[in-house]
Tab-separated table of N, CA and C in Angstrom:
chain	number	residue	atom	x	y	z
Q	1213	MET	N	-10.121	43.511	-21.408
Q	1213	MET	CA	-10.892	43.144	-23.550
Q	1213	MET	C	-11.676	41.198	-22.910
Q	1214	PHE	N	-12.495	42.064	-23.051
Q	1214	PHE	CA	-13.782	40.069	-22.558
Q	1214	PHE	C	-11.978	39.216	-23.292
Q	1215	ASP	N	-12.465	38.269	-22.129
Q	1215	ASP	CA	-11.216	36.969	-22.091
Q	1215	ASP	C	-12.003	35.557	-21.964
Q	1216	MET	N	-12.964	35.403	-23.236
Q	1216	MET	CA	-13.716	33.950	-23.343
Q	1216	MET	C	-13.099	32.865	-22.172
Q	1217	ARG	N	-11.570	33.117	-22.383
Q	1217	ARG	CA	-10.696	31.111	-22.338
Q	1217	ARG	C	-11.366	31.232	-20.533
Q	1218	ALA	N	-11.180	32.950	-19.537
Q	1218	ALA	CA	-11.474	32.709	-18.457
Q	1218	ALA	C	-12.340	31.685	-18.252
Q	1219	TYR	N	-13.428	32.284	-18.738
Q	1219	TYR	CA	-15.264	32.179	-19.007
Q	1219	TYR	C	-15.564	30.488	-19.400
Q	1220	GLY	N	-14.675	29.771	-20.035
Q	1220	GLY	CA	-13.902	27.977	-19.887
Q	1220	GLY	C	-14.996	27.740	-21.280
Q	1221	LEU	N	-14.989	29.269	-21.895
Q	1221	LEU	CA	-16.012	29.252	-23.449
Q	1221	LEU	C	-15.132	28.410	-24.615
Q	1222	THR	N	-15.892	27.203	-25.294
Q	1222	THR	CA	-14.948	26.410	-26.626
Q	1222	THR	C	-15.079	27.058	-27.811
Q	1223	GLU	N	-14.296	27.036	-28.868
Q	1223	GLU	CA	-14.543	27.078	-29.563
Q	1223	GLU	C	-15.450	27.475	-30.934
Q	1224	ARG	N	-15.738	26.775	-30.671
Q	1224	ARG	CA	-17.530	27.318	-31.347
Q	1224	ARG	C	-17.724	28.369	-30.737
Q	1225	GLU	N	-18.005	28.585	-29.048
Q	1225	GLU	CA	-18.483	29.158	-28.762
Q	1225	GLU	C	-18.380	30.937	-28.466
Q	1226	SER	N	-17.224	30.457	-28.611
Q	1226	SER	CA	-15.719	32.006	-28.421
Q	1226	SER	C	-16.700	32.373	-29.839
Q	1227	ALA	N	-16.784	31.489	-31.344
Q	1227	ALA	CA	-17.315	32.110	-32.907
Q	1227	ALA	C	-18.173	32.688	-32.492
Q	1228	ILE	N	-19.244	32.090	-31.902
Q	1228	ILE	CA	-20.498	32.398	-31.791
Q	1228	ILE	C	-20.950	33.609	-31.353
Q	1229	LEU	N	-20.269	33.252	-30.391
Q	1229	LEU	CA	-20.424	35.030	-28.782
Q	1229	LEU	C	-20.060	35.908	-30.218
Q	1230	ARG	N	-18.562	35.444	-31.426
Q	1230	ARG	CA	-18.222	37.161	-30.887
Q	1230	ARG	C	-19.120	37.128	-32.487
Q	1231	LEU	N	-19.600	36.442	-33.591
Q	1231	LEU	CA	-20.374	37.005	-33.698
Q	1231	LEU	C	-21.887	37.102	-34.005
Q	1232	LEU	N	-22.050	37.093	-32.786
Q	1232	LEU	CA	-23.755	37.222	-32.015
Q	1232	LEU	C	-23.391	39.252	-31.324
Q	1233	ALA	N	-22.400	39.018	-31.064
Q	1233	ALA	CA	-21.562	40.549	-30.700
Q	1233	ALA	C	-21.334	41.462	-31.481
Q	1234	GLY	N	-21.003	41.388	-32.642
Q	1234	GLY	CA	-20.780	41.488	-34.285
Q	1234	GLY	C	-22.640	41.728	-34.579
Q	1235	GLY	N	-23.148	41.577	-34.148
Q	1235	GLY	CA	-24.379	42.026	-34.825
Q	1235	GLY	C	-25.352	40.555	-35.908
Q	1236	ARG	N	-24.939	39.911	-35.771
Q	1236	ARG	CA	-25.242	38.655	-36.724
Q	1236	ARG	C	-26.188	38.061	-35.381
Q	1237	THR	N	-27.260	37.562	-36.655
Q	1237	THR	CA	-28.435	37.361	-35.726
Q	1237	THR	C	-28.138	35.346	-35.874
Q	1238	ALA	N	-28.580	34.736	-35.274
Q	1238	ALA	CA	-28.658	33.478	-34.853
Q	1238	ALA	C	-28.249	32.496	-35.613
Q	1239	ARG	N	-29.654	33.283	-36.616
Q	1239	ARG	CA	-29.514	32.651	-38.661
Q	1239	ARG	C	-28.451	32.184	-38.810
Q	1240	GLN	N	-27.411	34.158	-39.204
Q	1240	GLN	CA	-26.606	34.283	-39.805
Q	1240	GLN	C	-25.728	33.636	-38.863
Q	1241	ALA	N	-24.782	33.777	-37.951
Q	1241	ALA	CA	-24.332	33.520	-37.364
Q	1241	ALA	C	-23.878	31.497	-37.976
Q	1242	ALA	N	-25.193	30.830	-37.350
Q	1242	ALA	CA	-25.154	29.323	-38.129
Q	1242	ALA	C	-24.173	28.700	-39.264
Q	1243	SER	N	-25.250	30.247	-40.074
Q	1243	SER	CA	-24.220	29.868	-41.887
Q	1243	SER	C	-23.253	29.949	-41.351
Q	1244	GLU	N	-22.717	31.021	-40.788
Q	1244	GLU	CA	-21.290	31.260	-40.999
Q	1244	GLU	C	-19.925	30.064	-40.577
Q	1245	LEU	N	-21.294	29.711	-40.008
Q	1245	LEU	CA	-19.717	28.767	-39.033
Q	1245	LEU	C	-20.345	27.726	-40.113
Q	1246	PHE	N	-21.415	27.256	-40.591
Q	1246	PHE	CA	-21.916	25.177	-41.432
Q	1246	PHE	C	-22.406	24.902	-40.243
Q	1247	MET	N	-23.359	25.683	-39.079
Q	1247	MET	CA	-23.826	25.143	-38.488
Q	1247	MET	C	-25.514	24.764	-39.425
Q	1248	ASP	N	-26.676	24.332	-38.892
Q	1248	ASP	CA	-27.902	24.224	-38.984
Q	1248	ASP	C	-28.189	25.018	-37.720
Q	1249	ILE	N	-29.842	25.792	-38.504
Q	1249	ILE	CA	-29.554	27.094	-36.650
Q	1249	ILE	C	-30.528	25.965	-36.083
Q	1250	GLY	N	-30.976	24.579	-35.651
Q	1250	GLY	CA	-31.560	23.695	-34.933
Q	1250	GLY	C	-30.254	23.569	-34.426
Q	1251	HIS	N	-28.798	23.728	-34.338
Q	1251	HIS	CA	-27.842	22.964	-33.776
Q	1251	HIS	C	-26.719	24.094	-32.760
Q	1252	ILE	N	-27.435	25.509	-32.877
Q	1252	ILE	CA	-26.970	26.623	-32.247
Q	1252	ILE	C	-27.034	26.733	-31.086
Q	1253	GLU	N	-28.632	26.336	-30.680
Q	1253	GLU	CA	-29.368	26.587	-29.280
Q	1253	GLU	C	-28.706	25.963	-28.239
Q	1254	ALA	N	-28.328	24.864	-27.831
Q	1254	ALA	CA	-27.445	24.203	-27.233
Q	1254	ALA	C	-25.846	25.782	-26.960
Q	1255	PRO	N	-24.970	26.326	-27.533
Q	1255	PRO	CA	-24.062	26.344	-27.219
Q	1255	PRO	C	-24.212	27.901	-26.913
Q	1256	LEU	N	-25.834	28.163	-27.743
Q	1256	LEU	CA	-26.026	29.283	-26.764
Q	1256	LEU	C	-26.696	29.143	-25.255
Q	1257	ALA	N	-26.458	28.152	-25.092
Q	1257	ALA	CA	-27.425	27.762	-23.423
Q	1257	ALA	C	-26.024	27.597	-22.626
Q	1258	ASN	N	-24.971	27.564	-23.282
Q	1258	ASN	CA	-23.558	26.554	-22.472
Q	1258	ASN	C	-22.828	28.192	-22.683
Q	1259	ILE	N	-23.232	29.756	-23.329
Q	1259	ILE	CA	-22.208	30.602	-23.233
Q	1259	ILE	C	-23.181	31.021	-22.129
Q	1260	ALA	N	-24.901	31.052	-22.151
Q	1260	ALA	CA	-25.155	31.797	-21.274
Q	1260	ALA	C	-24.627	31.233	-19.935
Q	1261	ALA	N	-24.589	29.981	-19.933
Q	1261	ALA	CA	-24.101	29.441	-18.334
Q	1261	ALA	C	-23.590	29.530	-17.739
Q	1262	LYS	N	-22.145	30.011	-19.024
Q	1262	LYS	CA	-21.186	29.773	-18.653
Q	1262	LYS	C	-20.669	31.629	-18.151
Q	1263	LEU	N	-21.095	32.223	-18.599
Q	1263	LEU	CA	-20.768	33.337	-18.625
Q	1263	LEU	C	-22.423	34.283	-16.957
Q	1264	GLY	N	-22.662	33.332	-16.973
Q	1264	GLY	CA	-24.195	33.306	-15.304
Q	1264	GLY	C	-25.084	34.268	-16.309
Q	1265	VAL	N	-25.857	34.046	-16.508
Q	1265	VAL	CA	-26.484	35.098	-17.412
Q	1265	VAL	C	-27.745	34.528	-17.610
Q	1266	ALA	N	-29.011	34.617	-18.858
Q	1266	ALA	CA	-29.811	34.823	-17.916
Q	1266	ALA	C	-30.285	34.295	-20.291
Q	1267	GLY	N	-29.119	35.198	-21.126
Q	1267	GLY	CA	-29.593	33.808	-21.967
Q	1267	GLY	C	-28.148	34.661	-22.995
Q	1268	ARG	N	-28.742	34.647	-24.489
Q	1268	ARG	CA	-27.992	34.960	-25.386
Q	1268	ARG	C	-28.050	36.556	-25.488
Q	1269	ILE	N	-29.318	37.056	-25.504
Q	1269	ILE	CA	-29.607	39.335	-24.646
Q	1269	ILE	C	-28.691	39.284	-23.561
Q	1270	GLU	N	-28.485	38.343	-23.177
Q	1270	GLU	CA	-27.416	39.439	-22.270
Q	1270	GLU	C	-25.715	38.352	-22.265
Q	1271	ALA	N	-26.248	37.382	-22.894
Q	1271	ALA	CA	-24.569	36.964	-23.117
Q	1271	ALA	C	-24.191	38.451	-24.292
Q	1272	VAL	N	-24.703	38.426	-24.869
Q	1272	VAL	CA	-24.144	39.809	-26.580
Q	1272	VAL	C	-23.869	41.129	-25.326
Q	1273	ASP	N	-24.567	40.913	-25.208
Q	1273	ASP	CA	-24.261	42.699	-23.850
Q	1273	ASP	C	-23.471	42.539	-23.343
Q	1274	ASN	N	-22.496	41.750	-22.355
Q	1274	ASN	CA	-21.573	41.705	-21.608
Q	1274	ASN	C	-20.984	41.668	-22.133
Q	1275	ALA	N	-20.900	40.504	-23.777
Q	1275	ALA	CA	-19.532	40.953	-24.317
Q	1275	ALA	C	-18.932	42.176	-24.955
Q	1276	ARG	N	-20.460	43.127	-25.333
Q	1276	ARG	CA	-20.240	44.008	-25.726
Q	1276	ARG	C	-19.409	45.394	-25.097
Q	1277	ARG	N	-19.764	45.033	-23.633
Q	1277	ARG	CA	-19.557	46.142	-23.212
Q	1277	ARG	C	-18.381	45.621	-22.102
Q	1278	GLN	N	-17.724	44.462	-22.751
Q	1278	GLN	CA	-16.415	43.975	-21.895
Q	1278	GLN	C	-15.731	44.306	-22.790
Q	1279	GLY	N	-15.192	44.795	-24.425
Q	1279	GLY	CA	-15.058	45.176	-24.868
Q	1279	GLY	C	-15.010	43.732	-26.248
Q	1280	LEU	N	-15.441	43.023	-26.638
Q	1280	LEU	CA	-15.754	42.803	-27.612
Q	1280	LEU	C	-15.925	42.463	-29.094
Q	1281	ALA	N	-17.738	43.242	-29.223
Q	1281	ALA	CA	-17.627	43.606	-30.410
Q	1281	ALA	C	-17.134	45.402	-30.088
């Protein structure tokens, strides 16, 4: 199972990654988390950096392969 704490993801970052891995778009994830779409880019960049991947698509793929979604 994908352990988000092992990567140092915050609760917000974990929630975003969970939603994206579950098939939501960034806009849908922002809406569900009561965030403005413009404020989701920084957490997405942090997620990618903490997971050591190039971007959102790789982060989501990595999370899915490890059983998050």
